[in-house]
Amino acid sequence: MRRYGKHTDEDDIRIRPGRRGTRPRTHIRPKHEDAAEGFVVTVDRGRLTCLVDGRTVTAMRARELGRKSVVVGDRVGVVGDLSGAKDTLARIVRVEKRASVLRRTADDDDPYERVVVANADQLAVVTALADPEPRPRLIDRCLVAAFDAGLTPLLVLTKSDLAPAAPLLEAYAHVGVRHVVTSQQELAAGETAERVREFLYGQSTVFVGHSGVGKTTLVNALVPEHQRATGVVNAVTGRGRHTTTSALALPLSDGVGWVIDTPGVRSFGLHHVDPSRVINAFPDLEPGTAECPRSCTHDEPDCALDAWVAAGHAEPARLYSLRRLLATRERREGD
Ligand SMILES: Nc1nc2c(ncn2[C@@H]2O[C@H](COP(=O)(O)OP(=O)(O)OP(=O)(O)O)[C@@H](O)[C@H]2O)c(=O)[nH]1
Ligand SMILES: [Zn+2]
């Protein structure tokens, strides 16, 4: 179920009405037809860093945007000082319709959705095969978030020099998700970036992964001109990484595609997830839901999928995989 509450980001843009329309016409706020096109690369305490005609411009939301949030990946209309010079501040007056929204709920008990990144195409879930141990439930929860958002997931399995990828890949064989495996040797040989980039070409890809999995190493290999490290001043924001909780969009060096790095994901609240959107990622099972009770979670005794699969229309392993993913919507200790 989608929620359109006070706190969602889908609110219509409200423009404060003029005082009973008594103001003279000339005082009506211009429609900003002259606004320049911008792309939001990061957000830090209300200041948005936008790329406008190749320049890095700092901007804030115009008041007329009301409650509408502006997030990394948004395409926006910007007015004001667009020189990008130090201490200038432009205004974001428009947010273009989003092709996709990756959301999370702050907590599973907290129903308010927050958009993490707009207009992404893919979600790269970075997992180490060892040190730290893979956390399949966290992977599953990331996949659910991706499917719900209509993003194509990509599993990036790092540290294959420490443990084999096969056991983990086995668990995902029936989910239908692409994967790429990397190792220390490959990193050292400079081959990792090339191989991972093949999956990123022309796409806007959000990278998630918990601390220590090698996400920073990977992002640095993919976008070497933007070295990121804890405590080091960031080239784009001019601030230390530890101070930002926002994602950061980095252009792939060939200029086609974006790597969107996110701060360490500790949790991926899934309260907002709609099972019918998750099942879109299982097109072989989807027709089997026709006989389901209304607003079926597809994880309940009356679900029609059991009979559909028993009748031989789809692989039991696929239904098992779907159910495993849907079950992760309930938070457990350790998520
Ligand atoms: N053995 C091995 N170590 C790796 C590999 N990739 C990264 N590492 C190491 O793993 C450690 C963690 O890597 P980071 O890139 O800092 O991990 P991160 O996910 O960004 O973690 P945070 O910086 O804490 O968010 C570093 O010591 C890396 O050198 C790999 O493929 N194999
Ligand atoms: Zn069902």
Short mmCIF file of C-alpha atoms and ligand atoms in Angstrom, two decimals:
data_model
loop_
_atom_site.label_atom_id
_atom_site.label_comp_id
_atom_site.label_asym_id
_atom_site.label_seq_id
_atom_site.Cartn_x
_atom_site.Cartn_y
_atom_site.Cartn_z
CA MET A 1 0.00 0.00 0.00
CA ARG A 2 1.31 3.40 -0.82
CA ARG A 3 0.96 6.07 1.76
CA TYR A 4 0.33 9.61 0.85
CA GLY A 5 0.64 11.26 4.21
CA LYS A 6 1.91 14.57 5.36
CA HIS A 7 5.44 13.33 5.38
CA THR A 8 5.70 11.68 2.01
CA ASP A 9 7.66 13.27 -0.76
CA GLU A 10 4.87 13.00 -3.24
CA ASP A 11 2.94 15.99 -1.99
CA ASP A 12 1.86 18.37 -4.66
CA ILE A 13 3.93 21.44 -4.82
CA ARG A 14 2.08 24.13 -2.95
CA ILE A 15 2.69 27.68 -3.90
CA ARG A 16 1.63 30.16 -1.30
CA PRO A 17 -1.38 32.00 -2.65
CA GLY A 18 -1.14 35.74 -2.95
CA ARG A 19 -3.28 37.64 -0.50
CA ARG A 20 -6.70 36.78 -1.91
CA GLY A 21 -5.42 37.53 -5.34
CA THR A 22 -5.43 41.22 -4.62
CA ARG A 23 -1.80 41.67 -5.49
CA PRO A 24 -1.10 43.42 -8.74
CA ARG A 25 -0.18 41.07 -11.59
CA THR A 26 3.38 42.26 -11.77
CA HIS A 27 4.01 40.88 -8.29
CA ILE A 28 2.99 37.36 -9.21
CA ARG A 29 5.98 35.10 -8.76
CA PRO A 30 7.55 34.34 -12.11
CA LYS A 31 7.21 30.76 -13.32
CA HIS A 32 10.97 30.38 -13.63
CA GLU A 33 10.86 29.51 -17.28
CA ASP A 34 14.46 30.67 -17.38
CA ALA A 35 15.59 28.17 -14.72
CA ALA A 36 18.72 26.27 -15.67
CA GLU A 37 18.78 22.48 -15.57
CA GLY A 38 20.69 21.02 -12.66
CA PHE A 39 21.51 17.56 -11.33
CA VAL A 40 21.79 17.04 -7.57
CA VAL A 41 25.03 15.25 -6.64
CA THR A 42 24.91 15.53 -2.87
CA VAL A 43 23.04 17.12 0.01
CA ASP A 44 24.53 18.37 3.25
CA ARG A 45 22.51 20.09 5.95
CA GLY A 46 20.07 21.71 3.57
CA ARG A 47 22.71 22.73 1.05
CA LEU A 48 22.45 20.91 -2.24
CA THR A 49 25.39 20.52 -4.57
CA CYS A 50 24.19 20.60 -8.17
CA LEU A 51 25.89 20.26 -11.50
CA VAL A 52 24.72 23.03 -13.81
CA ASP A 53 26.34 23.22 -17.26
CA GLY A 54 29.40 21.40 -15.91
CA ARG A 55 29.77 23.82 -12.99
CA THR A 56 29.36 22.83 -9.36
CA VAL A 57 26.71 25.10 -7.87
CA THR A 58 25.55 25.19 -4.25
CA ALA A 59 21.83 25.71 -3.89
CA MET A 60 18.99 25.58 -1.43
CA ARG A 61 15.37 24.66 -1.93
CA ALA A 62 13.08 27.55 -2.73
CA ARG A 63 10.33 27.95 -0.19
CA GLU A 64 7.68 27.42 -2.85
CA LEU A 65 8.68 23.75 -3.09
CA GLY A 66 6.78 23.27 0.18
CA ARG A 67 7.37 19.84 1.67
CA LYS A 68 8.70 18.38 -1.53
CA SER A 69 12.13 16.93 -0.83
CA VAL A 70 15.08 17.30 -3.14
CA VAL A 71 17.45 14.33 -3.13
CA VAL A 72 20.57 13.08 -4.85
CA GLY A 73 19.81 12.15 -8.44
CA ASP A 74 17.04 14.70 -8.81
CA ARG A 75 16.90 16.75 -11.95
CA VAL A 76 16.04 20.25 -10.91
CA GLY A 77 15.43 23.77 -12.17
CA VAL A 78 17.87 26.28 -10.61
CA VAL A 79 17.77 30.08 -10.58
CA GLY A 80 19.95 32.80 -9.09
CA ASP A 81 23.73 32.92 -9.04
CA LEU A 82 24.84 29.95 -11.13
CA SER A 83 28.48 31.00 -11.39
CA GLY A 84 29.59 28.34 -8.93
CA ALA A 85 31.80 30.95 -7.27
CA LYS A 86 32.63 30.61 -3.58
CA ASP A 87 29.91 31.66 -1.12
CA THR A 88 27.21 31.93 -3.78
CA LEU A 89 23.88 30.26 -3.23
CA ALA A 90 21.39 29.44 -5.97
CA ARG A 91 17.76 28.39 -5.52
CA ILE A 92 16.10 25.18 -6.64
CA VAL A 93 12.64 26.12 -7.87
CA ARG A 94 11.55 22.92 -9.56
CA VAL A 95 12.04 19.18 -9.23
CA GLU A 96 11.44 17.20 -12.42
CA LYS A 97 9.29 14.11 -12.34
CA ARG A 98 11.31 11.18 -11.01
CA ALA A 99 11.80 8.06 -13.13
CA SER A 100 12.43 6.04 -9.97
CA VAL A 101 12.67 6.56 -6.24
CA LEU A 102 14.72 4.39 -3.93
CA ARG A 103 13.12 4.70 -0.52
CA ARG A 104 13.77 3.49 2.91
CA THR A 105 11.79 3.73 6.06
CA ALA A 106 13.94 5.04 8.86
CA ASP A 107 12.76 2.18 10.99
CA ASP A 108 10.36 -0.61 10.23
CA ASP A 109 8.06 0.76 12.91
CA ASP A 110 8.28 4.24 11.46
CA PRO A 111 5.87 4.46 8.56
CA TYR A 112 7.37 7.60 7.06
CA GLU A 113 9.19 6.97 3.86
CA ARG A 114 12.28 8.82 2.90
CA VAL A 115 13.53 8.99 -0.61
CA VAL A 116 17.20 8.10 -0.66
CA VAL A 117 18.03 8.55 -4.32
CA ALA A 118 15.98 9.62 -7.32
CA ASN A 119 16.23 8.48 -10.93
CA ALA A 120 18.55 5.53 -10.32
CA ASP A 121 18.45 2.49 -12.61
CA GLN A 122 20.35 -0.07 -10.57
CA LEU A 123 21.16 -1.01 -7.00
CA ALA A 124 24.59 -2.57 -6.50
CA VAL A 125 24.63 -4.53 -3.25
CA VAL A 126 28.25 -4.84 -2.17
CA THR A 127 28.95 -7.85 0.05
CA ALA A 128 32.24 -9.32 1.21
CA LEU A 129 32.50 -13.10 0.97
CA ALA A 130 34.44 -13.00 4.25
CA ASP A 131 35.76 -10.42 6.73
CA PRO A 132 33.03 -9.39 7.42
CA GLU A 133 30.89 -12.48 6.87
CA PRO A 134 28.08 -12.09 4.33
CA ARG A 135 24.70 -11.21 5.84
CA PRO A 136 22.10 -12.86 3.59
CA ARG A 137 19.17 -11.20 5.30
CA LEU A 138 20.63 -7.78 4.66
CA ILE A 139 21.22 -8.74 1.03
CA ASP A 140 17.62 -9.92 0.79
CA ARG A 141 16.35 -6.70 2.29
CA CYS A 142 18.36 -4.67 -0.21
CA LEU A 143 16.94 -6.77 -3.04
CA VAL A 144 13.40 -6.16 -1.79
CA ALA A 145 14.06 -2.40 -1.69
CA ALA A 146 15.44 -2.57 -5.24
CA PHE A 147 12.54 -4.57 -6.61
CA ASP A 148 10.05 -2.31 -4.86
CA ALA A 149 11.72 0.73 -6.44
CA GLY A 150 11.89 -0.90 -9.87
CA LEU A 151 15.71 -0.86 -9.83
CA THR A 152 17.72 -3.71 -11.29
CA PRO A 153 19.83 -5.28 -8.54
CA LEU A 154 23.45 -6.26 -9.01
CA LEU A 155 25.31 -8.34 -6.44
CA VAL A 156 28.94 -7.31 -6.11
CA LEU A 157 30.78 -9.97 -4.13
CA THR A 158 34.17 -8.77 -2.89
CA LYS A 159 37.11 -10.57 -1.26
CA SER A 160 36.80 -13.81 -3.22
CA ASP A 161 40.47 -14.27 -2.31
CA LEU A 162 39.29 -14.98 1.25
CA ALA A 163 36.28 -17.26 0.60
CA PRO A 164 34.59 -18.84 -2.41
CA ALA A 165 31.53 -17.20 -3.96
CA ALA A 166 29.72 -20.43 -4.82
CA PRO A 167 27.78 -21.01 -1.57
CA LEU A 168 26.33 -17.52 -1.59
CA LEU A 169 25.57 -17.58 -5.30
CA GLU A 170 23.73 -20.86 -4.75
CA ALA A 171 21.33 -19.08 -2.41
CA TYR A 172 20.59 -16.47 -5.10
CA ALA A 173 20.48 -18.78 -8.10
CA HIS A 174 16.68 -18.69 -8.22
CA VAL A 175 16.19 -15.03 -7.39
CA GLY A 176 17.34 -13.99 -10.83
CA VAL A 177 19.95 -11.39 -9.96
CA ARG A 178 23.14 -10.62 -11.85
CA HIS A 179 26.41 -10.78 -10.01
CA VAL A 180 30.07 -9.87 -10.31
CA VAL A 181 32.83 -11.32 -8.11
CA THR A 182 36.00 -9.40 -7.28
CA SER A 183 39.21 -10.16 -5.40
CA GLN A 184 42.33 -8.53 -3.98
CA GLN A 185 44.47 -9.85 -6.83
CA GLU A 186 42.11 -8.42 -9.36
CA LEU A 187 42.04 -5.07 -7.60
CA ALA A 188 45.82 -5.00 -7.54
CA ALA A 189 45.97 -5.81 -11.24
CA GLY A 190 43.56 -2.97 -11.96
CA GLU A 191 41.03 -5.31 -13.54
CA THR A 192 38.17 -4.86 -11.12
CA ALA A 193 37.06 -1.47 -12.32
CA GLU A 194 36.96 -2.59 -15.91
CA ARG A 195 34.85 -5.63 -15.16
CA VAL A 196 32.40 -3.90 -12.85
CA ARG A 197 32.09 -0.94 -15.22
CA GLU A 198 30.60 -3.21 -17.86
CA PHE A 199 27.54 -3.47 -15.66
CA LEU A 200 27.36 0.28 -15.12
CA TYR A 201 27.62 1.69 -18.59
CA GLY A 202 24.87 4.22 -19.29
CA GLN A 203 23.23 3.54 -15.93
CA SER A 204 22.84 5.37 -12.69
CA THR A 205 23.86 2.84 -10.05
CA VAL A 206 23.43 3.20 -6.30
CA PHE A 207 26.07 1.35 -4.24
CA VAL A 208 25.08 0.08 -0.82
CA GLY A 209 26.97 -2.11 1.60
CA HIS A 210 27.78 -2.16 5.26
CA SER A 211 31.08 -1.10 6.74
CA GLY A 212 34.18 -3.04 5.78
CA VAL A 213 32.85 -4.84 2.70
CA GLY A 214 35.15 -2.90 0.39
CA LYS A 215 32.67 -0.44 -1.06
CA THR A 216 34.99 2.54 -0.77
CA THR A 217 37.82 0.55 -2.36
CA LEU A 218 35.50 -0.35 -5.22
CA VAL A 219 34.11 3.16 -5.72
CA ASN A 220 37.64 4.58 -5.69
CA ALA A 221 38.65 2.05 -8.35
CA LEU A 222 35.62 2.95 -10.46
CA VAL A 223 35.99 6.71 -10.09
CA PRO A 224 39.73 7.18 -9.36
CA GLU A 225 39.55 10.97 -9.71
CA HIS A 226 37.29 11.14 -6.64
CA GLN A 227 39.20 9.38 -3.87
CA ARG A 228 36.99 9.03 -0.86
CA ALA A 229 38.17 8.08 2.58
CA THR A 230 36.96 8.64 6.08
CA GLY A 231 38.10 11.99 7.39
CA VAL A 232 39.53 13.17 4.09
CA VAL A 233 38.07 16.37 2.74
CA ASN A 234 35.78 15.62 -0.12
CA ALA A 235 36.53 17.20 -3.46
CA VAL A 236 32.90 17.92 -4.25
CA THR A 237 31.48 19.01 -0.91
CA GLY A 238 34.67 20.45 0.58
CA ARG A 239 33.81 18.68 3.81
CA GLY A 240 34.98 15.53 5.51
CA ARG A 241 33.08 12.41 4.61
CA HIS A 242 32.17 11.69 8.21
CA THR A 243 30.03 14.82 8.33
CA THR A 244 27.68 13.81 5.57
CA THR A 245 24.86 11.33 5.72
CA SER A 246 23.83 11.91 2.14
CA ALA A 247 24.58 9.90 -0.93
CA LEU A 248 27.11 11.27 -3.41
CA ALA A 249 26.80 10.93 -7.17
CA LEU A 250 30.08 10.55 -9.04
CA PRO A 251 30.32 10.57 -12.83
CA LEU A 252 31.94 7.51 -14.40
CA SER A 253 35.14 8.60 -16.06
CA ASP A 254 33.89 7.82 -19.55
CA GLY A 255 31.11 10.31 -18.83
CA VAL A 256 28.32 7.81 -19.35
CA GLY A 257 26.68 6.77 -16.14
CA TRP A 258 26.76 7.61 -12.46
CA VAL A 259 28.13 5.84 -9.43
CA ILE A 260 26.06 6.87 -6.42
CA ASP A 261 27.90 6.10 -3.22
CA THR A 262 25.87 5.91 -0.03
CA PRO A 263 27.04 6.10 3.56
CA GLY A 264 27.28 2.71 5.33
CA VAL A 265 23.86 1.10 5.34
CA ARG A 266 23.07 -0.26 8.75
CA SER A 267 19.46 -0.93 8.04
CA PHE A 268 17.05 -0.75 5.19
CA GLY A 269 13.62 -0.08 6.67
CA LEU A 270 11.04 -1.76 4.48
CA HIS A 271 7.77 -0.67 6.03
CA HIS A 272 6.74 1.02 2.77
CA VAL A 273 7.25 -1.99 0.53
CA ASP A 274 4.37 -3.12 -1.63
CA PRO A 275 4.43 -6.91 -2.28
CA SER A 276 2.80 -6.38 -5.67
CA ARG A 277 5.77 -4.28 -6.76
CA VAL A 278 8.22 -6.91 -5.52
CA ILE A 279 6.43 -9.57 -7.52
CA ASN A 280 7.05 -7.55 -10.69
CA ALA A 281 10.57 -8.91 -10.43
CA PHE A 282 9.15 -12.45 -10.69
CA PRO A 283 7.32 -12.29 -14.02
CA ASP A 284 6.95 -16.10 -14.10
CA LEU A 285 4.96 -16.01 -10.85
CA GLU A 286 3.03 -12.82 -11.50
CA PRO A 287 0.17 -14.40 -13.54
CA GLY A 288 -0.38 -16.84 -10.66
CA THR A 289 -1.50 -14.00 -8.40
CA ALA A 290 -4.70 -13.47 -10.40
CA GLU A 291 -6.64 -15.72 -8.02
CA CYS A 292 -5.15 -14.24 -4.84
CA PRO A 293 -7.38 -12.61 -2.26
CA ARG A 294 -7.45 -8.82 -2.38
CA SER A 295 -4.25 -7.19 -1.11
CA CYS A 296 -2.64 -10.59 -0.69
CA THR A 297 0.86 -10.40 0.76
CA HIS A 298 1.73 -13.57 -1.23
CA ASP A 299 3.09 -14.90 2.01
CA GLU A 300 -0.13 -16.11 3.61
CA PRO A 301 -2.20 -19.33 3.63
CA ASP A 302 -4.79 -18.11 1.09
CA CYS A 303 -2.21 -17.04 -1.46
CA ALA A 304 -2.99 -18.56 -4.85
CA LEU A 305 0.67 -18.98 -5.74
CA ASP A 306 0.96 -22.35 -3.96
CA ALA A 307 -1.69 -23.90 -6.19
CA TRP A 308 -0.23 -22.20 -9.28
CA VAL A 309 3.21 -23.64 -8.62
CA ALA A 310 1.79 -27.06 -7.62
CA ALA A 311 0.04 -27.12 -11.00
CA GLY A 312 3.47 -26.85 -12.62
CA HIS A 313 3.25 -23.28 -13.94
CA ALA A 314 6.49 -22.19 -12.29
CA GLU A 315 9.49 -23.50 -10.39
CA PRO A 316 8.92 -24.14 -6.67
CA ALA A 317 12.38 -22.66 -6.02
CA ARG A 318 11.20 -19.37 -7.47
CA LEU A 319 8.23 -19.20 -5.11
CA TYR A 320 10.52 -20.13 -2.24
CA SER A 321 12.85 -17.28 -3.22
CA LEU A 322 10.00 -14.79 -3.46
CA ARG A 323 8.68 -15.82 -0.05
CA ARG A 324 12.15 -15.59 1.48
CA LEU A 325 12.50 -12.04 0.19
CA LEU A 326 9.01 -11.00 1.29
CA ALA A 327 9.62 -12.46 4.76
CA THR A 328 12.50 -10.05 5.30
CA ARG A 329 10.01 -7.18 5.46
CA GLU A 330 9.54 -8.10 9.11
CA ARG A 331 12.48 -6.77 11.03
CA ARG A 332 14.45 -9.17 13.17
CA GLU A 333 17.22 -8.81 15.68
CA GLY A 334 20.46 -8.08 13.85
CA ASP A 335 18.97 -6.52 10.71
N1 LIG B 1 41.22 -9.41 0.89
C1 LIG B 1 40.54 -8.42 0.32
N2 LIG B 1 40.44 -7.23 0.97
C2 LIG B 1 39.73 -6.24 0.38
C3 LIG B 1 39.11 -6.39 -0.88
N3 LIG B 1 38.47 -5.24 -1.19
C4 LIG B 1 38.69 -4.40 -0.15
N4 LIG B 1 39.45 -4.99 0.80
C5 LIG B 1 39.90 -4.44 2.09
O1 LIG B 1 38.81 -4.40 2.99
C6 LIG B 1 38.95 -3.31 3.90
C7 LIG B 1 37.67 -2.48 3.92
O2 LIG B 1 37.54 -1.84 2.66
P1 LIG B 1 36.80 -0.44 2.47
O3 LIG B 1 36.80 -0.15 1.03
O4 LIG B 1 37.33 0.58 3.39
O5 LIG B 1 35.37 -0.87 2.98
P2 LIG B 1 34.03 -0.04 3.06
O6 LIG B 1 32.96 -0.96 2.70
O7 LIG B 1 34.11 1.21 2.30
O8 LIG B 1 33.97 0.26 4.60
P3 LIG B 1 33.83 1.68 5.33
O9 LIG B 1 34.96 2.52 4.80
O10 LIG B 1 34.00 1.31 6.78
O11 LIG B 1 32.48 2.18 4.98
C8 LIG B 1 40.17 -2.54 3.44
O12 LIG B 1 41.24 -2.91 4.25
C9 LIG B 1 40.38 -3.01 2.00
O13 LIG B 1 41.72 -2.96 1.61
C10 LIG B 1 39.26 -7.66 -1.56
O14 LIG B 1 38.74 -7.92 -2.66
N5 LIG B 1 39.96 -8.64 -0.89
ZN ZN B 2 -0.89 -14.15 -3.12
#
